[in-house]
N, CA, C and O atoms as a DFTB+ gen file, in Angstrom:
172 C
 N C O
     1  1       9.847      -6.273      -8.519
     2  2      10.698      -5.427      -7.148
     3  2      10.497      -6.466      -6.389
     4  3       9.581      -7.288      -6.409
     5  1      11.832      -6.339      -5.409
     6  2      11.619      -7.377      -4.652
     7  2      12.254      -6.835      -3.378
     8  3      13.375      -6.332      -3.295
     9  1      11.186      -7.049      -2.191
    10  2      11.984      -6.541      -0.514
    11  2      12.509      -5.040      -0.603
    12  3      13.492      -4.577      -0.024
    13  1      11.588      -4.358      -1.500
    14  2      11.549      -2.674      -1.363
    15  2      11.514      -2.280      -0.149
    16  3      10.389      -2.519       0.291
    17  1      12.218      -1.761       0.679
    18  2      12.257      -1.125       2.083
    19  2      11.757       0.394       1.857
    20  3      12.303       1.341       1.291
    21  1      10.437       0.263       2.553
    22  2       9.720       1.770       2.291
    23  2       9.786       2.023       3.960
    24  3      10.292       1.300       4.819
    25  1       9.089       3.312       4.101
    26  2       9.261       3.917       5.320
    27  2       8.270       2.959       6.863
    28  3       8.527       2.751       8.049
    29  1       7.414       2.716       6.166
    30  2       6.284       2.104       6.691
    31  2       5.947       0.228       6.448
    32  3       4.946      -0.392       6.808
    33  1       7.175      -0.294       5.728
    34  2       6.969      -1.701       4.937
    35  2       7.925      -1.991       4.382
    36  3       8.809      -1.182       4.100
    37  1       7.951      -3.252       4.098
    38  2       9.145      -3.749       3.365
    39  2       7.926      -4.781       2.340
    40  3       7.289      -5.747       2.761
    41  1       7.877      -4.035       0.535
    42  2       7.067      -4.717      -0.018
    43  2       7.748      -5.212      -1.175
    44  3       8.777      -4.649      -1.548
    45  1       7.118      -6.569      -2.011
    46  2       7.489      -7.003      -3.171
    47  2       6.534      -6.896      -4.157
    48  3       5.377      -6.874      -3.737
    49  1       6.694      -6.821      -5.390
    50  2       5.414      -6.547      -6.342
    51  2       5.760      -8.014      -7.179
    52  3       6.800      -8.633      -7.407
    53  1       4.221      -8.232      -7.525
    54  2       3.776      -9.577      -8.174
    55  2       4.298      -9.081     -10.079
    56  3       3.740      -8.154     -10.667
    57  1       5.230      -9.791     -10.606
    58  2       5.565      -9.028     -11.834
    59  2       4.624      -9.138     -13.048
    60  3       4.764      -8.600     -14.147
    61  1       3.366     -10.166     -12.506
    62  2       2.524     -10.358     -13.912
    63  2       1.513      -9.406     -13.412
    64  3       0.959      -8.850     -14.360
    65  1       1.131      -9.068     -12.410
    66  2      -0.205      -8.147     -12.184
    67  2       0.469      -6.764     -11.567
    68  3      -0.337      -5.841     -11.452
    69  1       1.790      -6.493     -11.166
    70  2       2.367      -5.458     -10.924
    71  2       1.670      -4.957      -9.568
    72  3       1.900      -3.787      -9.261
    73  1       0.948      -5.616      -8.830
    74  2       0.629      -5.278      -7.626
    75  2       1.283      -6.033      -6.571
    76  3       1.720      -7.183      -6.613
    77  1       1.274      -4.935      -5.326
    78  2       2.348      -5.871      -4.061
    79  2       1.820      -7.085      -3.338
    80  3       0.712      -7.005      -2.807
    81  1       2.328      -7.902      -3.288
    82  2       2.141      -9.241      -2.969
    83  2       1.885      -9.357      -1.168
    84  3       2.670      -9.019      -0.282
    85  1       0.657      -9.889      -1.051
    86  2       0.330      -9.865       0.341
    87  2      -0.058      -8.590       1.354
    88  3      -0.286      -8.695       2.560
    89  1      -0.075      -7.431       0.607
    90  2      -0.111      -5.639       1.337
    91  2      -1.478      -5.415       0.501
    92  3      -1.816      -5.757      -0.633
    93  1      -2.071      -4.752       1.456
    94  2      -3.404      -3.689       1.297
    95  2      -2.952      -2.519       0.897
    96  3      -1.758      -2.359       1.148
    97  1      -3.492      -1.617       0.349
    98  2      -3.400      -0.430       0.007
    99  2      -4.393       0.344       0.868
   100  3      -5.512      -0.147       1.015
   101  1      -3.961       2.019       1.711
   102  2      -4.757       2.310       1.980
   103  2      -5.087       3.712       1.394
   104  3      -4.096       4.348       1.035
   105  1      -6.101       4.216       1.256
   106  2      -6.583       5.819       0.525
   107  2      -6.899       6.778       1.823
   108  3      -7.830       6.727       2.628
   109  1      -6.252       7.294       1.767
   110  2      -6.248       9.028       2.873
   111  2      -7.003       9.956       2.075
   112  3      -6.908      10.005       0.849
   113  1      -7.736      10.675       2.748
   114  2      -8.382      12.168       1.878
   115  2      -7.810      13.147       3.083
   116  3      -7.876      13.155       4.312
   117  1      -7.252      13.913       2.119
   118  2      -6.361      15.353       2.923
   119  2      -7.614      16.372       3.441
   120  3      -8.221      16.879       2.498
   121  1      -7.983      16.662       4.470
   122  2      -9.023      17.212       5.173
   123  2      -8.438      18.489       6.226
   124  3      -8.462      18.210       7.425
   125  1      -8.039      19.549       5.929
   126  2      -7.358      20.371       6.841
   127  2      -5.993      20.537       7.235
   128  3      -5.551      21.105       8.233
   129  1      -5.073      19.654       5.818
   130  2      -4.059      19.923       5.934
   131  2      -3.848      18.295       6.800
   132  3      -2.799      18.136       7.424
   133  1      -4.622      17.454       6.783
   134  2      -4.004      16.516       7.298
   135  2      -5.089      15.014       6.801
   136  3      -6.280      15.023       6.490
   137  1      -4.019      13.709       6.896
   138  2      -4.622      12.595       6.481
   139  2      -5.498      12.416       7.248
   140  3      -5.489      12.499       8.476
   141  1      -6.724      12.024       6.182
   142  2      -7.802      10.803       7.055
   143  2      -8.185       9.844       6.413
   144  3      -8.630       9.830       5.265
   145  1      -7.973       8.715       7.371
   146  2      -8.498       7.230       6.737
   147  2      -9.568       7.114       5.820
   148  3     -10.474       7.913       6.057
   149  1      -9.722       6.491       5.002
   150  2     -11.034       6.810       4.281
   151  2     -11.578       4.927       3.880
   152  3     -12.638       4.308       3.972
   153  1     -10.306       4.625       3.470
   154  2     -10.534       2.908       3.137
   155  2      -9.341       2.255       2.888
   156  3      -8.258       2.773       2.616
   157  1      -9.726       0.591       3.045
   158  2      -8.565      -0.044       2.580
   159  2      -8.896      -0.785       1.337
   160  3      -9.980      -1.216       0.944
   161  1      -7.822      -0.829       0.859
   162  2      -8.040      -2.100      -0.667
   163  2      -7.330      -3.320      -0.483
   164  3      -6.172      -3.311      -0.065
   165  1      -7.784      -4.104      -0.692
   166  2      -7.195      -5.401      -1.049
   167  2      -6.920      -5.863      -2.524
   168  3      -7.856      -6.259      -3.217
   169  1      -5.530      -5.807      -3.043
   170  2      -5.665      -5.820      -4.454
   171  2      -5.563      -7.463      -4.811
   172  3      -5.644      -7.848      -5.978
């Protein structure tokens, strides 16, 4: 996938690892019907 436009970003996937190129992942926890930031993951 190259230059996929999402609501919050445009991403390109590395075909060898299937990870986004130069993008961090964010983990949210649902509490009380809302998302709460938990951690950031750098692939």
